[in-house]
Amino acid sequence: MTDPNQQLPPGWTAEWEPDNQRYLFVETATGRAQWEHPGTGAVPETVAPIAPTSSPPPTQATHPTKRRQYAPGQTQAYYGGPDTVVAPAYGAVGGQPPALSGGQLFTPGLATENQFAQQQQQPTAPSYYGQQQGEPEYINAPGYGQPPVAGYGAGGVGQLADQFGQMGINGGQKPFQIYTTNLLTSPPDPRDLELPPPPVRLPPGACLTNTPFANAHYSYQRSTVNAIPNSGSIVGKSKIPLGLIITPYRSVKEGEEAVPVVSDTIIARCRRCRTYINPYVQFIDGGNRWRCCMCGMSNEVPQLFDWDQTRNQPGDRWGRAELNHAVVEFVAPTEYMVRPPQPAVYIFLIDVSHSAIQSGMVATATRTILENLDRLPNEDQRTKVAIIAYDTSVYFFSMSPESTDCSMLVMSDVDDVFLPKPNDLLVNLSECRAGVESLLGTLSDMFADNHTIGSALGPALQSGFKLINPIGGKLIVLSSSLPSVGAGALKNREDPKILGTPKESGLLQTASPFYKTFAIECSRAQVSVDMFLFSAAYQDVATLSCLPHYTSGQTYFYPAFNAARSEDAVKFAHEFGEVLAMPIMLEAVMRVRATRGIRMSSFHGNFFVRSTDLLAMPAVPQDTSYAIELQIEETISSPFVVFQTAILHTTCYGERRIRVITTAYPTTSNLSEVFASADQVAIATLLANKAVERTITHKLEDAREAVQGKLIEILQAYKTSMTAAGAGASAQLAISENMRMLPVLVLGLLKNVGIRQSAQIPPDLRAYAQALLTSLPSQLLVPYIHPTFYSLHNMPPEAGAVGEHGVIMPPPLPLTSERLERHGLFLIEDGQTLFLWVGRDAVPQLVIDVFDLPNYETLRGGKTTLPLLDNPFSQRVNAVIQKTREMRRGVYHPHLYVVKEDGEPPLRLWALSALIQDRADVLPSYQQFIGQLKDKVRGSSGARLSVLD
């Protein structure tokens, strides 16, 4: 295959982006990047197609040369435009095209005259079935007839070049260049969300070593701006919230480099600010001392820092991991231990009341634990487990080593919680494996005829805490009903009359002080709580999720769970199994340090703030995000600043370690550089955390107004300082190109179940959505507030096939029902749910190929498992769905719902609510939202201060 670099104009280079599975074209002189080929006209035939989500085609085709397309109409270019290409018909008889019934779906308030490009083209006659036709041009087409727009970040080789430039190589620091876009004429392009954030451009000589790993990857730690203002006044002028988004234990996928481990226990730290040595310190005094990059303190280099203890000979200082990698783990010496590393402990609290048994939850849970015993972290053979069952009583199970027998001890008086036996309740998994397996195999049958209704969850938690208190570990709670007996008993406070009113925020607050008090006790004892909630009725998720929130656990919600539906059982078993197998970090404390002059002002996430800036995390799960707001207290004189996150923890294999994540950013007094370096995904993540906090402390309406107010302030600040209009009237709504997706992300946040204006959202669903908004890493949060939308019936031939980098995904579409076609098949997903939308005019052959049913009329909507059939199209659709479930980090296994265009209204409206650019109830369409922003920016004149400051 011809090298794409040979087809480029001078000064351009093509880089393969493995994360996005496409080529990124970089202008080497400026660092600007774009997905579109920089040459004029079409891409040369010998160059691999530059599809947004495709990989270079393999030498030998991995997909059939002919494909089926189910499109009697035409495939539009992105949002219409002159370069549309006719898509072949599927199943047309006698050359007569099927009639289009009414064209596209209409979205109220979507398009107004002369505001957006024409979205509907006149249909043309389709070809006969099976005839080869041209491919859809969306892949490389510019949006709305606009010329190709340069990206704002360079990935791959470009990032390496930038990082080497940061270290004073090849000319040193590049200035940030700002490009203004008009939101009124530049609709959102979902491909922008796949771009990396703006590059970090450090001054020459900032880094000690010539390594591309000196700055932490943004999936570990990212800032809302990649050029830090050197004074609080610059922050105030930009209105961009200053913060860090941290995912300290991001999972490592196959093919990714593991975090390097420094195992010689030689840890160099600053004597004053306790910063760990990193690639941004300076060696002085002939290398005998080093100057801290945070506070400037001069420190001695440890004597054994240059000694290779493995070979017992002098070592190479410049080869040490902590001087070459921004993300490292140190094996901690004994002075970092309050007590010896404790074993991993798992206590399962299983609801065995009538509803739990009847729903199949108990049987599914015990089977999943049994199947995943070998996946529980237990390399050192020290892991301990206990199983406690509860309804209105609490049931303990005593097991002895090397015996399959176990005895049940019942505690009926739940007002006086005690442990009925001093030992054999919490047992070593390896020693008592036979007894644990026997109990798990019979527990469901033991309570099969249990007709007790009620839940003593509070006493069960107290019992588990007494058992685990001396050691610490995880309490894994499975509950199917509202706690009703003993400590922590709750009442049903769901009242449809107050939904959608200012009083609704009260339903999102903790109903009983027991849960917060108990959570703080757990945090002190290094106990983390995970909640798995299954109730078909009101369960007060807002109150119960308080336990994971303060103990660094997670909440998982399965409303109306019924294991008789295989989809419910598969989802829960997959997610529960992944949680059990997850390597956890125990007894953790986290502290973030920054260059002098910067202070951590507030913290968001699942933890307990033990002191001013020390975050207590009894067990840190993987792929959980934390947001920290920053405040500049004094003018920063240094050319760059450093942020360092340090987490002291015990691995689940019994080793005390410190994970250190270091990121350096340049400082600036130039407002244009602040805007040009803004990271829209990090800003949206921080706003989501702040909005959820505000719904609890104030009202839902206050949270919505605060988020929108902050966006208006950013737009007003940009208009005033960066455009010719200044504070005067303007026909544009301007923003820097790297933030052009921020308005649609904010709109998606405003339409998210967590804070959406509606009187129809049950409080449990809203509370769970808020738990997700404050814990999901950016990679999962972005699709949760800005879903992904694919057209499957006319996807490119390579989509769904296996390419060089795995399954190739179709190009994403804008989130508007204008793109739905009555004959089409579409996939909408938000990381938690998959919707397979089937148009009412779908030809029988499409239904046969995908669902193995004779026609559309026989297809039933709802939760389903898609069959894998013996035809290429079915295999491609299944591959796309499977890749969608696997491509993001985290344990979640989204349900798949088949949605018929004329099917059940609730399901249909649920799916359509994911198309956030449409109008829905009282919520505006994207175009209306942009119009509102323009009016408010014009009228605000920067006079109002956002409540999110």
XYZ file of C-alpha atoms in Angstrom, residues 435-698:
264
model
C -16.852 -24.629 52.424
C -17.266 -21.337 50.541
C -18.145 -23.161 47.320
C -20.612 -25.402 49.124
C -22.346 -22.449 50.783
C -22.594 -20.486 47.538
C -24.049 -23.500 45.806
C -26.827 -23.994 48.370
C -27.615 -20.471 49.634
C -30.368 -19.776 47.119
C -32.069 -23.116 47.818
C -31.734 -22.520 51.555
C -34.072 -19.530 51.334
C -36.133 -20.663 48.345
C -39.342 -20.726 50.391
C -38.609 -17.538 52.298
C -41.719 -15.328 52.336
C -40.307 -12.685 54.656
C -40.852 -9.169 53.369
C -38.585 -6.467 54.737
C -34.930 -5.588 54.992
C -32.603 -5.207 57.979
C -29.863 -3.654 55.850
C -28.599 -1.394 58.653
C -28.020 -4.204 61.161
C -26.434 -6.313 58.403
C -24.024 -3.458 57.666
C -23.212 -3.145 61.359
C -22.559 -6.890 61.563
C -20.254 -6.820 58.575
C -18.454 -3.799 59.994
C -17.811 -5.569 63.316
C -16.342 -8.466 61.392
C -14.114 -6.393 59.091
C -13.258 -3.511 61.431
C -9.868 -4.804 62.708
C -8.543 -5.341 59.174
C -10.420 -3.162 56.680
C -11.546 -4.189 53.209
C -14.733 -4.216 51.124
C -18.368 -4.640 52.108
C -20.270 -5.686 48.989
C -23.983 -5.151 49.552
C -26.740 -6.661 47.402
C -30.158 -5.246 48.287
C -33.578 -5.773 46.702
C -35.825 -3.652 48.876
C -36.032 -0.482 50.928
C -34.411 -0.917 54.384
C -37.325 -1.213 56.820
C -36.067 -2.793 60.071
C -33.516 -1.720 62.669
C -30.889 0.982 62.324
C -31.049 2.853 59.037
C -34.703 1.994 58.368
C -36.120 4.250 55.647
C -39.587 5.303 54.572
C -40.900 5.666 51.060
C -40.629 9.404 50.442
C -41.327 9.278 46.696
C -44.055 11.822 45.984
C -45.024 12.414 42.343
C -46.525 15.770 43.313
C -43.162 17.324 44.131
C -41.294 16.023 41.070
C -40.308 18.947 38.906
C -40.779 21.424 41.783
C -38.164 23.169 43.971
C -38.829 20.560 46.675
C -37.551 17.748 44.436
C -33.945 18.392 45.485
C -34.911 17.167 48.961
C -35.397 13.680 47.491
C -31.744 13.712 46.398
C -30.436 14.297 49.926
C -29.748 11.628 52.531
C -32.936 10.744 54.422
C -31.266 9.244 57.495
C -28.122 10.417 59.321
C -27.258 6.753 59.989
C -25.746 6.252 56.537
C -23.399 9.237 56.581
C -22.297 8.513 60.162
C -21.757 4.854 59.332
C -19.847 5.789 56.165
C -17.452 7.991 58.146
C -16.865 5.147 60.630
C -16.110 2.852 57.697
C -13.681 5.357 56.219
C -11.771 5.574 59.507
C -11.539 1.779 59.669
C -10.396 1.494 56.016
C -13.668 -0.137 54.957
C -15.159 0.547 51.525
C -18.786 -0.168 50.571
C -20.100 -1.136 47.133
C -23.892 -1.089 46.667
C -25.749 -3.279 44.161
C -29.413 -2.220 44.186
C -32.199 -4.225 42.516
C -35.568 -3.032 43.764
C -38.577 -2.877 41.435
C -40.059 -0.194 43.704
C -38.622 2.894 45.379
C -35.337 2.085 47.111
C -33.977 5.540 48.045
C -30.821 5.342 45.956
C -29.963 8.885 47.053
C -29.584 7.738 50.668
C -27.962 4.356 50.034
C -25.424 5.756 47.548
C -24.136 7.914 50.414
C -22.206 4.864 51.664
C -20.101 4.382 48.504
C -19.727 8.144 48.144
C -17.851 8.615 51.423
C -15.999 5.284 51.367
C -14.645 5.467 47.780
C -16.960 2.688 46.631
C -19.374 2.496 43.711
C -23.150 2.243 43.306
C -24.707 -0.073 40.703
C -28.437 0.101 40.011
C -30.611 -2.542 38.305
C -34.210 -1.286 38.456
C -36.869 -3.998 38.162
C -34.225 -6.729 37.939
C -35.576 -10.103 36.851
C -33.112 -12.930 36.226
C -35.764 -14.721 34.149
C -34.856 -12.185 31.460
C -31.476 -13.396 30.304
C -30.403 -9.836 29.456
C -30.812 -8.770 33.096
C -28.879 -11.774 34.374
C -26.064 -11.316 31.840
C -25.649 -7.605 32.592
C -25.502 -8.072 36.354
C -23.283 -11.167 36.182
C -20.826 -9.402 33.852
C -20.587 -6.219 35.927
C -20.492 -8.039 39.270
C -17.819 -10.403 37.956
C -15.689 -7.497 36.738
C -15.991 -5.766 40.130
C -14.886 -8.963 41.899
C -11.922 -9.455 39.579
C -10.820 -5.809 39.724
C -7.440 -5.242 41.395
C -8.194 -2.790 44.198
C -5.952 -0.424 46.123
C -6.563 -0.621 49.878
C -5.952 1.791 52.759
C -5.300 4.650 50.363
C -4.790 8.335 51.006
C -4.414 10.828 48.173
C -2.893 14.301 48.142
C -2.421 16.668 45.206
C 0.476 19.119 45.332
C 1.063 22.097 43.080
C 3.631 24.788 42.436
C 3.687 27.513 45.076
C 0.870 30.000 44.498
C -1.760 27.413 43.521
C -4.165 25.969 46.078
C -6.639 23.079 45.924
C -9.902 24.828 46.792
C -12.501 22.046 46.611
C -12.791 18.342 45.843
C -15.440 16.271 44.047
C -15.778 12.492 43.943
C -16.147 9.386 46.087
C -13.896 9.877 49.114
C -13.822 11.470 52.553
C -11.784 14.651 53.081
C -9.785 13.755 56.167
C -7.945 17.083 56.487
C -7.551 20.209 54.373
C -6.212 18.404 51.332
C -5.855 14.736 52.361
C -8.432 12.468 50.757
C -9.162 9.153 52.495
C -9.999 6.234 50.196
C -10.379 2.857 51.921
C -10.389 1.072 48.545
C -9.742 2.767 45.224
C -11.487 1.145 42.242
C -10.173 1.344 38.719
C -11.516 3.859 36.192
C -13.039 6.201 38.735
C -12.596 9.931 38.296
C -12.066 12.749 40.800
C -12.342 16.488 40.133
C -10.352 19.125 42.021
C -10.852 22.863 41.708
C -7.782 25.083 41.758
C -7.276 28.637 42.919
C -4.352 30.918 42.107
C -3.531 32.795 45.302
C -0.478 34.751 44.184
C 1.202 35.705 40.935
C 3.262 32.848 39.507
C 6.671 33.915 38.211
C 7.959 30.541 37.018
C 7.646 29.696 33.294
C 5.816 26.460 34.072
C 3.917 24.853 36.945
C 3.748 21.265 38.114
C 0.854 19.280 39.585
C 1.621 16.022 41.345
C -0.916 13.511 42.609
C 0.383 10.952 45.113
C -1.653 7.977 46.362
C -0.219 5.882 49.169
C -1.955 2.501 49.144
C -1.679 -1.208 49.773
C -2.084 -3.394 46.712
C -4.534 -6.268 46.955
C -1.437 -8.495 46.848
C -0.102 -7.127 50.135
C 2.518 -4.588 49.038
C 2.607 -0.964 50.208
C 3.115 1.384 47.250
C 2.911 5.039 46.247
C 1.538 5.909 42.826
C 2.773 9.311 41.650
C 1.263 11.166 38.688
C 3.052 14.331 37.549
C 1.906 16.863 34.960
C 3.643 20.102 33.978
C 1.962 23.008 32.194
C 3.371 26.294 30.885
C 2.244 29.535 32.502
C 0.971 32.506 30.550
C -0.197 36.060 30.998
C -1.768 35.998 27.546
C -5.529 35.549 27.601
C -5.574 34.176 24.054
C -3.278 31.319 25.111
C -5.624 30.441 27.965
C -8.542 30.151 25.522
C -6.464 28.340 22.881
C -5.320 25.740 25.418
C -8.729 25.078 27.026
C -9.722 21.402 27.288
C -13.468 21.284 26.632
C -13.851 17.711 27.901
C -12.155 18.531 31.220
C -14.305 21.672 31.569
C -17.493 19.658 30.971
C -16.368 17.025 33.493
C -15.723 19.661 36.149
C -19.055 21.378 35.449
C -20.881 18.035 35.805
C -19.355 17.496 39.257
C -20.136 21.031 40.375
C -23.696 20.813 39.068
C -24.433 17.621 41.001
C -23.058 19.143 44.191
C -25.261 22.188 43.683
C -28.423 20.076 43.234
C -27.857 18.688 46.724
C -26.909 21.923 48.480
C -29.429 24.086 46.617
